Coordinates of C-alpha atoms in Angstrom, one line a residue:
X38 CA 0.0 0.0 0.0
X39 CA 1.3 3.4 -0.9
X40 CA 0.8 6.3 1.5
X41 CA 2.2 9.6 0.4
X42 CA 4.7 11.6 2.3
X43 CA 3.9 15.1 1.4
X44 CA 6.2 16.9 3.8
X45 CA 5.6 19.3 6.6
X46 CA 3.6 21.7 4.4
X47 CA 0.8 19.1 4.0
X48 CA 1.1 15.8 6.0
X49 CA 3.6 13.1 6.5
X50 CA 3.1 9.3 6.4
X51 CA 5.4 6.4 6.1
X52 CA 5.5 4.6 2.7
X53 CA 5.3 0.9 2.9
X54 CA 5.7 -0.7 -0.5
X55 CA 8.1 -3.1 -2.2
X56 CA 10.7 -1.4 -4.4
X57 CA 12.9 -3.5 -6.7
X58 CA 16.0 -1.7 -5.4
X59 CA 16.2 0.5 -2.3
X60 CA 18.9 2.7 -3.9
X61 CA 17.0 3.1 -7.2
X62 CA 17.2 6.9 -7.3
X63 CA 21.0 6.7 -7.7
X64 CA 20.7 4.1 -10.5
X65 CA 20.7 4.3 -14.3
X66 CA 17.8 3.7 -16.6
X67 CA 19.7 1.8 -19.2
X68 CA 21.9 -0.4 -17.0
X69 CA 19.5 -0.9 -14.1
X70 CA 16.0 -0.5 -15.6
X71 CA 15.3 2.1 -12.9
X72 CA 14.6 5.7 -13.8
X73 CA 17.1 7.1 -11.4
X74 CA 19.5 10.0 -11.9
X75 CA 22.5 7.9 -12.9
X76 CA 24.5 9.2 -10.0
X77 CA 26.4 5.9 -9.3
X78 CA 27.3 5.7 -13.0
X79 CA 28.6 9.2 -12.9
X80 CA 30.9 8.4 -10.0
X81 CA 32.2 5.2 -11.7
X82 CA 32.7 6.5 -15.2
X83 CA 33.2 10.3 -15.0
X84 CA 34.4 11.3 -11.5
X85 CA 36.6 8.4 -10.5
X86 CA 40.0 9.5 -9.4
X87 CA 39.0 13.2 -9.2
X88 CA 39.2 15.1 -5.9
X89 CA 36.2 17.0 -4.8
X90 CA 36.0 20.1 -2.7
X91 CA 33.8 20.1 0.4
X92 CA 30.4 21.8 -0.2
X93 CA 28.0 22.8 2.5
X94 CA 24.3 22.1 1.9
X95 CA 21.9 23.8 4.3
X96 CA 18.8 21.7 5.0
X97 CA 16.2 24.0 6.4
X98 CA 13.5 21.7 7.8
X99 CA 12.0 20.5 11.1
X100 CA 15.3 19.3 12.6
X101 CA 17.8 16.5 12.1
X102 CA 19.3 13.6 14.0
X103 CA 22.9 14.6 13.7
X104 CA 24.0 11.5 15.6
X105 CA 22.6 9.1 13.1
X106 CA 25.1 6.5 12.0
X107 CA 24.8 7.5 8.4
X108 CA 24.9 11.3 9.0
X109 CA 27.4 11.9 11.9
X110 CA 30.4 11.9 9.6
X111 CA 28.8 14.3 7.1
X112 CA 27.1 16.7 9.4
X113 CA 28.5 20.2 9.2
X114 CA 30.7 21.2 12.1
X115 CA 31.4 24.8 12.9
X116 CA 35.2 24.8 13.0
X117 CA 35.4 27.9 15.2
X118 CA 32.9 26.9 17.8
X119 CA 33.9 25.0 21.0
X120 CA 31.1 22.6 22.0
X121 CA 29.2 23.2 25.2
X122 CA 31.1 26.1 26.6
X123 CA 28.1 28.4 26.6
X124 CA 30.1 31.0 24.5
X125 CA 29.8 32.5 21.0
X126 CA 33.4 31.6 20.2
X127 CA 33.2 32.6 16.5
X128 CA 31.2 35.8 17.3
X129 CA 28.5 35.0 14.7
X130 CA 25.7 35.7 17.2
X131 CA 24.9 32.1 17.9
X132 CA 26.1 30.4 21.1
X133 CA 27.4 26.8 20.6
X134 CA 26.2 26.4 17.1
X135 CA 28.4 23.4 16.5
X136 CA 26.1 21.6 14.1
X137 CA 23.7 24.3 12.9
X138 CA 20.9 26.2 14.6
X139 CA 17.3 25.9 15.9
X140 CA 15.1 28.9 15.3
X141 CA 12.1 27.2 16.8
X142 CA 12.6 28.1 20.4
X143 CA 14.4 30.3 23.0
X144 CA 17.7 29.9 24.8
X145 CA 16.1 27.4 27.1
X146 CA 13.1 25.9 25.3
X147 CA 11.9 24.4 22.0
X148 CA 8.5 23.9 20.3
X149 CA 7.2 21.5 17.7
X150 CA 3.8 22.9 16.8
X151 CA 2.9 26.3 15.5
X152 CA -0.4 28.0 14.6
X153 CA -1.9 27.8 11.2
X154 CA -2.0 31.1 9.2
X155 CA -5.7 31.7 10.0
X156 CA -5.0 31.8 13.7
X157 CA -2.0 34.1 13.3
X158 CA -4.3 36.5 11.3
X159 CA -7.2 36.2 13.8
X160 CA -4.9 36.9 16.7
X161 CA -3.8 40.1 15.0
X162 CA -7.4 41.1 14.2
X163 CA -8.7 40.2 17.7
X164 CA -6.3 42.7 19.3
X165 CA -7.9 45.4 17.0
X166 CA -11.5 44.4 16.9
X167 CA -12.3 42.1 19.8
X168 CA -16.1 41.7 20.2
X169 CA -16.9 45.0 18.6
X170 CA -20.1 45.4 16.5
X171 CA -19.7 46.7 12.9
X172 CA -21.3 49.9 14.0
X173 CA -18.3 50.7 16.2
X174 CA -15.8 50.1 13.4
X175 CA -14.4 53.1 11.4
X176 CA -15.4 53.1 7.7
X177 CA -11.8 52.6 6.5
X178 CA -11.4 49.5 8.8
X179 CA -14.6 47.8 7.6
X180 CA -12.9 45.6 4.9
X181 CA -10.5 44.1 7.4
X182 CA -13.3 43.8 10.0
X183 CA -15.4 41.8 7.6
X184 CA -12.4 39.6 6.9
X185 CA -12.0 39.1 10.6
X186 CA -15.6 38.0 11.0
X187 CA -15.3 35.7 8.0
X188 CA -12.2 34.1 9.4
X189 CA -13.8 33.6 12.8
X190 CA -16.6 31.7 11.2
X191 CA -14.2 29.7 9.1
X192 CA -12.1 28.7 12.2
X193 CA -15.3 27.7 14.1
X194 CA -16.4 25.5 11.2
X195 CA -12.9 23.9 10.9
X196 CA -12.9 23.1 14.6
X197 CA -16.4 21.7 14.6
X198 CA -15.5 19.4 11.7
X199 CA -12.3 18.3 13.4
X200 CA -13.9 17.6 16.7
X201 CA -16.6 15.6 15.0
X202 CA -14.0 13.6 13.1
X203 CA -12.1 13.0 16.4
X204 CA -15.3 11.9 18.1
X205 CA -16.2 9.5 15.2
X206 CA -12.6 8.1 15.0
X207 CA -12.4 7.6 18.8
X208 CA -15.7 5.7 18.7
X209 CA -14.5 3.7 15.7
X210 CA -11.4 2.5 17.4
X211 CA -13.3 1.6 20.6
X212 CA -15.8 -0.5 18.6
X213 CA -13.0 -2.0 16.5
X214 CA -11.1 -3.1 19.6
X215 CA -14.3 -4.9 20.8
X216 CA -14.6 -6.6 17.3
X217 CA -10.9 -7.7 17.4
X218 CA -11.4 -9.4 20.8
X219 CA -14.4 -11.2 19.4
X220 CA -12.5 -12.3 16.3
X221 CA -9.5 -13.3 18.4
X222 CA -6.9 -11.7 16.2
X223 CA -4.9 -8.5 16.3
X224 CA -4.4 -8.6 12.5
X225 CA -7.6 -10.0 11.0
X226 CA -8.1 -10.8 7.3
X227 CA -11.0 -9.9 4.9
X228 CA -12.2 -13.5 5.4
X229 CA -12.4 -12.9 9.2
X230 CA -14.7 -9.9 8.7
X231 CA -16.8 -11.8 6.2
X232 CA -17.4 -14.5 8.7
X233 CA -18.1 -12.1 11.6
X234 CA -21.7 -12.3 12.9
X235 CA -22.5 -8.9 14.4
X236 CA -24.2 -8.9 17.8
X237 CA -25.2 -5.2 17.7
X238 CA -25.2 -2.1 15.5
X239 CA -21.7 -1.1 16.4
X240 CA -20.2 -4.5 15.2
X241 CA -22.4 -4.4 12.1
X242 CA -21.0 -0.9 11.2
X243 CA -17.4 -2.1 11.7
X244 CA -18.0 -5.1 9.5
X245 CA -19.7 -3.0 6.8
X246 CA -16.8 -0.5 6.9
X247 CA -13.8 -2.9 7.0
X248 CA -14.9 -5.3 4.2
X249 CA -14.4 -2.8 1.3
X250 CA -11.3 -1.4 3.0
X251 CA -9.6 -4.8 3.1
X252 CA -11.0 -5.6 -0.3
X253 CA -8.9 -2.8 -1.8
X254 CA -5.8 -3.6 0.3
X255 CA -5.5 -6.7 2.7
X256 CA -3.0 -5.0 5.0
X257 CA -5.1 -4.4 8.1
X258 CA -2.3 -3.1 10.3
X259 CA -1.2 -0.5 7.7
X260 CA -4.7 0.9 7.5
X261 CA -5.1 1.1 11.3
X262 CA -1.8 2.8 11.7
X263 CA -2.7 5.3 9.0
X264 CA -6.1 6.0 10.6
X265 CA -4.4 6.4 14.0
X266 CA -1.9 8.9 12.6
X267 CA -4.8 10.9 11.0
X268 CA -6.6 10.9 14.4
X269 CA -3.4 12.2 16.1
X270 CA -2.9 14.8 13.5
X271 CA -6.5 16.0 14.0
X272 CA -6.0 16.2 17.7
X273 CA -2.8 18.2 17.2
X274 CA -4.7 20.6 14.9
X275 CA -7.3 21.3 17.6
X276 CA -4.8 21.5 20.4
X277 CA -2.1 23.5 18.6
X278 CA -2.5 24.6 15.0
X279 CA -6.1 26.0 15.2
X280 CA -6.1 27.0 18.9
X281 CA -6.2 30.8 19.5
X282 CA -5.1 30.3 23.1
X283 CA -1.9 28.4 22.0
X284 CA 1.1 30.6 21.2
X285 CA 4.4 28.7 21.2
X286 CA 6.4 31.9 21.6
X287 CA 4.4 33.6 24.3
X288 CA 6.3 32.3 27.3
X289 CA 9.6 33.7 26.0
X290 CA 8.5 36.6 23.9
X291 CA 11.3 38.7 25.2
X292 CA 13.8 36.2 23.8
X293 CA 12.1 35.9 20.4
X294 CA 12.1 39.5 19.1
X295 CA 10.3 40.2 15.8
X296 CA 13.4 41.6 14.2
X297 CA 14.9 40.9 10.9
X298 CA 18.2 39.5 12.3
X299 CA 17.3 38.3 15.7
X300 CA 19.8 35.9 17.3
X301 CA 17.2 33.9 19.1
X302 CA 16.8 30.1 19.4
X303 CA 19.4 27.5 20.5
X304 CA 21.8 24.8 19.0
X305 CA 19.3 21.9 19.5
X306 CA 18.8 20.9 15.9
X307 CA 17.1 17.7 17.0
X308 CA 14.1 19.5 18.5
X309 CA 11.5 18.1 20.9
X310 CA 10.1 15.3 18.7
X311 CA 12.1 12.8 16.6
X312 CA 12.7 14.9 13.4
X313 CA 11.8 12.2 10.8
X314 CA 11.2 14.5 7.9
X315 CA 14.4 16.6 8.1
X316 CA 16.5 13.5 8.9
X317 CA 15.1 11.7 5.9
X318 CA 15.7 14.7 3.6
X319 CA 19.3 15.1 4.9
X320 CA 20.1 11.4 4.2
X321 CA 19.0 11.8 0.6
X322 CA 21.3 14.7 0.1
X323 CA 24.4 13.1 1.4
X324 CA 24.2 10.1 3.7
X325 CA 27.7 8.7 4.1
X326 CA 28.7 6.8 1.0
X327 CA 31.9 5.4 2.5
X328 CA 30.9 3.7 5.7
X329 CA 29.4 0.5 4.4
X330 CA 26.3 1.2 6.5
X331 CA 22.7 2.0 5.6
X332 CA 22.2 4.0 2.4
X333 CA 24.3 6.1 0.0
X334 CA 23.2 9.7 -0.3
X335 CA 23.6 11.5 -3.6
X336 CA 26.6 13.7 -2.8
X337 CA 29.9 12.3 -1.8
X338 CA 31.8 15.2 -0.3
X339 CA 29.0 17.1 1.3
X340 CA 28.6 18.7 4.7
X341 CA 25.0 18.9 5.8
X342 CA 24.1 22.0 7.8
X343 CA 20.8 21.4 9.7
X344 CA 18.7 24.4 10.4
X345 CA 15.5 23.9 12.4
X346 CA 12.8 26.4 11.3
X347 CA 9.8 24.4 9.9
X348 CA 7.2 23.6 12.5
X349 CA 4.0 21.5 12.3
X350 CA 1.9 24.5 11.3
X351 CA 2.5 27.7 9.4
X352 CA 5.5 29.1 11.2
X353 CA 6.8 32.5 10.8
X354 CA 8.4 34.0 7.7
X355 CA 11.1 35.6 9.8
X356 CA 12.3 32.2 11.0
X357 CA 12.8 31.1 7.4
X358 CA 14.4 34.4 6.5
X359 CA 16.9 34.1 9.4
X360 CA 17.6 30.5 8.4
X361 CA 18.6 31.6 5.0
X362 CA 20.8 34.3 6.4
X363 CA 22.4 31.8 8.8
X364 CA 23.1 29.4 5.9
X365 CA 24.6 32.3 3.9
X366 CA 26.8 33.5 6.7
X367 CA 28.2 30.1 7.5
X368 CA 29.3 29.0 4.1
X369 CA 26.4 27.1 2.5
X370 CA 26.5 26.9 -1.3
X371 CA 23.2 25.0 -1.7
X372 CA 19.9 25.4 0.4
X373 CA 17.3 22.7 0.3
X374 CA 13.8 23.7 1.1
X375 CA 11.4 20.8 1.2
X376 CA 8.6 23.2 2.2
X377 CA 6.6 26.1 0.9
X378 CA 8.5 29.4 1.4
X379 CA 6.2 31.6 3.5
X380 CA 5.8 35.3 2.5
X381 CA 2.3 36.2 3.8
X382 CA 3.4 37.8 7.1
X383 CA 6.7 39.4 6.2
X384 CA 7.5 39.1 2.5
X385 CA 10.1 41.9 2.8
X386 CA 12.2 39.9 5.4
X387 CA 12.2 36.9 3.1
X388 CA 13.1 38.8 0.0
X389 CA 16.0 40.6 1.7
X390 CA 17.3 37.3 3.1
X391 CA 17.1 35.7 -0.4
X392 CA 19.0 38.7 -1.9
X393 CA 21.6 38.4 0.8
X394 CA 22.1 34.7 0.0
X395 CA 22.2 35.4 -3.8
X396 CA 25.0 37.8 -3.2
X397 CA 27.0 34.9 -1.8
X398 CA 26.2 32.7 -4.8
X399 CA 23.9 30.2 -3.2
X400 CA 21.6 27.9 -5.2
X401 CA 18.1 27.3 -3.8
X402 CA 16.3 24.0 -4.3
X403 CA 12.6 23.7 -3.4
X404 CA 10.0 21.0 -3.4
X405 CA 7.0 21.7 -5.7
X406 CA 4.4 20.3 -3.2
X407 CA 2.0 17.4 -3.2
X408 CA -1.4 18.7 -4.0
X409 CA -1.5 17.6 -7.6
X410 CA -1.9 21.3 -8.5
X411 CA -0.9 23.1 -11.6
X412 CA 1.3 25.8 -10.1
X413 CA 1.0 27.9 -13.3
X414 CA -2.4 28.9 -11.9
X415 CA -1.2 30.1 -8.6
X416 CA 0.8 33.1 -7.4
X417 CA 3.9 32.1 -5.6
X418 CA 7.3 33.6 -4.7
X419 CA 9.4 33.9 -6.7
X420 CA 7.4 35.0 -9.6
X421 CA 8.7 34.0 -13.0
X422 CA 7.1 37.0 -14.6
X423 CA 8.3 39.8 -12.2
X424 CA 11.6 41.4 -13.2
X425 CA 12.4 42.0 -9.5
X426 CA 12.3 38.2 -8.9
X427 CA 14.5 37.2 -11.8
X428 CA 17.8 37.0 -9.9
X429 CA 16.1 34.6 -7.5
X430 CA 14.6 32.6 -10.4
X431 CA 18.0 32.2 -12.0
X432 CA 19.4 30.5 -8.9
X433 CA 16.2 28.6 -7.9
X434 CA 15.1 25.1 -8.9
X435 CA 11.5 23.9 -8.2
X436 CA 11.2 20.1 -8.2
X437 CA 8.4 17.8 -9.0
X438 CA 8.4 14.1 -8.1
X439 CA 8.9 11.2 -10.6
X440 CA 8.6 7.4 -10.3
X441 CA 11.0 4.6 -11.1
X442 CA 9.2 3.3 -14.2
X443 CA 9.8 4.7 -17.7
X444 CA 6.1 5.0 -18.8
X445 CA 3.2 7.4 -19.1
X446 CA 2.9 7.5 -15.3
X447 CA 6.4 8.8 -14.8
X448 CA 5.1 11.8 -13.0
X449 CA 3.9 10.6 -9.6
X450 CA 0.1 11.5 -9.2
X451 CA 0.5 13.5 -6.0
X452 CA 3.1 15.8 -7.4
X453 CA 2.4 19.5 -8.2
X454 CA 3.4 20.5 -11.7
X455 CA 3.6 23.5 -14.0
X456 CA 5.0 24.1 -17.5
X457 CA 6.1 27.6 -16.5
X458 CA 6.7 27.2 -12.8
X459 CA 8.3 23.7 -12.1
X460 CA 11.8 23.4 -13.4
X461 CA 12.5 19.6 -13.3
X462 CA 11.3 16.3 -12.0
X463 CA 13.4 14.0 -9.8
X464 CA 12.8 10.6 -8.1
X465 CA 10.2 11.0 -5.3
X466 CA 8.5 7.6 -4.9
X467 CA 9.5 5.1 -2.2
X468 CA 12.8 6.8 -1.5
X469 CA 14.7 4.9 1.2
X470 CA 16.6 7.2 3.6
X471 CA 17.6 7.9 7.2
X472 CA 15.2 8.4 10.1
X473 CA 16.0 9.2 13.7
X474 CA 17.5 6.5 15.9
X475 CA 19.8 4.9 13.2
X476 CA 16.7 3.8 11.3
X477 CA 15.8 3.8 7.6
X478 CA 12.4 4.1 5.9
X479 CA 11.0 4.6 2.4
X480 CA 9.1 7.8 2.0
X481 CA 7.5 9.5 -0.9
X482 CA 6.9 13.1 -1.9
X483 CA 8.4 16.1 -3.6
X484 CA 10.1 16.6 -0.2
X485 CA 12.2 13.6 -1.3
X486 CA 12.7 14.8 -4.9
X487 CA 14.1 18.2 -3.9
X488 CA 17.1 16.8 -1.9
X489 CA 18.0 14.6 -4.8
X490 CA 18.5 17.7 -6.9
X491 CA 20.2 19.5 -4.0
X492 CA 22.6 16.5 -3.7
X493 CA 23.3 16.7 -7.5
X494 CA 23.9 20.5 -7.3
X495 CA 26.3 19.8 -4.4
X496 CA 28.2 17.2 -6.5
X497 CA 28.6 19.7 -9.4
X498 CA 29.9 22.4 -7.0
X499 CA 32.2 19.9 -5.4
X500 CA 34.0 18.9 -8.7
X501 CA 33.5 22.2 -10.6
X502 CA 33.8 24.9 -7.9
X503 CA 34.3 27.7 -10.4
X504 CA 30.7 27.3 -11.7
X505 CA 28.2 29.9 -10.3
X506 CA 24.9 29.0 -8.8
X507 CA 23.2 30.3 -12.0
X508 CA 25.4 28.0 -14.2
X509 CA 24.7 25.0 -12.0
X510 CA 21.0 25.6 -12.4
X511 CA 21.4 25.9 -16.2
X512 CA 23.3 22.6 -16.3
X513 CA 20.8 20.7 -14.2
X514 CA 17.9 21.9 -16.3
X515 CA 19.5 21.5 -19.7
X516 CA 20.8 18.0 -18.9
X517 CA 17.6 16.3 -18.0
X518 CA 16.4 13.1 -19.7
X519 CA 13.3 14.3 -21.5
X520 CA 10.1 12.4 -21.7
X521 CA 6.7 13.1 -23.4
X522 CA 5.0 12.3 -20.0
X523 CA 6.7 15.4 -18.5
X524 CA 6.6 17.7 -21.5
X525 CA 3.7 19.7 -20.3
X526 CA 4.4 19.3 -16.6
X527 CA 7.7 21.2 -16.2
X528 CA 9.9 23.7 -17.9
X529 CA 12.6 21.2 -18.8
X530 CA 10.3 18.4 -19.7
X531 CA 12.4 15.8 -18.0
X532 CA 14.1 14.0 -15.0
X533 CA 17.4 15.3 -13.7
X534 CA 20.4 13.2 -14.7
X535 CA 23.8 13.3 -13.0
X536 CA 25.7 11.6 -15.8
X537 CA 24.5 14.1 -18.4
X538 CA 25.0 17.0 -15.9
X539 CA 28.6 16.1 -15.1
X540 CA 29.4 15.7 -18.8
X541 CA 28.0 19.1 -19.5
X542 CA 29.8 20.7 -16.5
X543 CA 33.1 19.4 -17.7
X544 CA 33.1 21.7 -20.7
X545 CA 30.6 24.3 -19.5
X546 CA 31.5 27.9 -20.2

């Protein structure tokens, strides 16, 4: 059964499916019959014997397990910082930032959940309008007041639906537990439910519900785990994301100043909850290729700089802006963003941070997202049409997700796309990579496709350090393996290919 991992911007689930080869995204279509990026072939035939330079890739995400067996030798280490002495040895404004930085917290605390955008908006409007009637509102303020009333209604409706879903799911699991006891199995089959003789309405409803579910997929435990994860996500939305009374920064507001270059946070890049998403992304970029353990990431001489800034929720634009600045100030040459870049609250801060990073010749890689949307019909930053965004566009690659089979379904159904807005596609289906606690899992999503391109960009910059970010983008886009299935789905019309890209970089001028 395939469950899509869409990244922190949507939802995240483990993928459980049999893949022919766990390392397929590094393989070659001709020699391995897997539509990978031919990374292994490039190492063997084009890069063997050549000495790469170290390249830092900043992974802005929800955190990373820097102690993972497959990441501990490739995690970026600040050479001028003395671990654990409570001092800012390198005078960069961040105390003990040995392996990156955590912008989701204070000097003493961290948080995992943040409010959704509607709550951030409502909190702002509540301070202005409170319970006032429209007759007490100034004429010039009426448009925003009406928006406030509309958002209050929308939030109420969302919470009512979520609470109803939670109530129904809780009752479902209680009734299911009783049925499992009656069947006498923790992992019943379709045949077990067909044979069940209901003793009451609750048992009849469970039978009626589970028979078509198991008819489509016989893996009972996978379905239950998925349903329980959905229930937990809904509870978190009610308790945190959509809760006007929950503000993760309130208790240390004085340590979390709303400034454009605030040195807040702490060096705990792991966070409060095991950072599965960020750890998985980091492993794809550059899990140790030389330790005979676990997996092989795309890049071979990479240093991964974890920056924790993406919560479960909307988060603040300023956190993302400061993450970009931190990466730029500490030597990153590639930034991976397996999330949607927020610009609704403080677009100027993000734009200024991006311009600062561009001045240091940084290449940005971003996931296209997993809503099966045509991004040509949406307004997103950077805009391909606006002249003022062109410098960013020139050093920015948006990535869709492709599968391992060379057929008309090459583009994975969940992936966003856009003939004018998505640059390339890259493997994003059943990608095996690192998870916290020295583990490994196969996940799917454009969140997985983006770090494959980030890893490739790092390899090009390792072996051809004189190439600019703009040139690296041009090489990656021009060297794709084109397919009719992608012709109308992205600018390049193809899947990134390391072998082609390295050949092009060798003679690129």
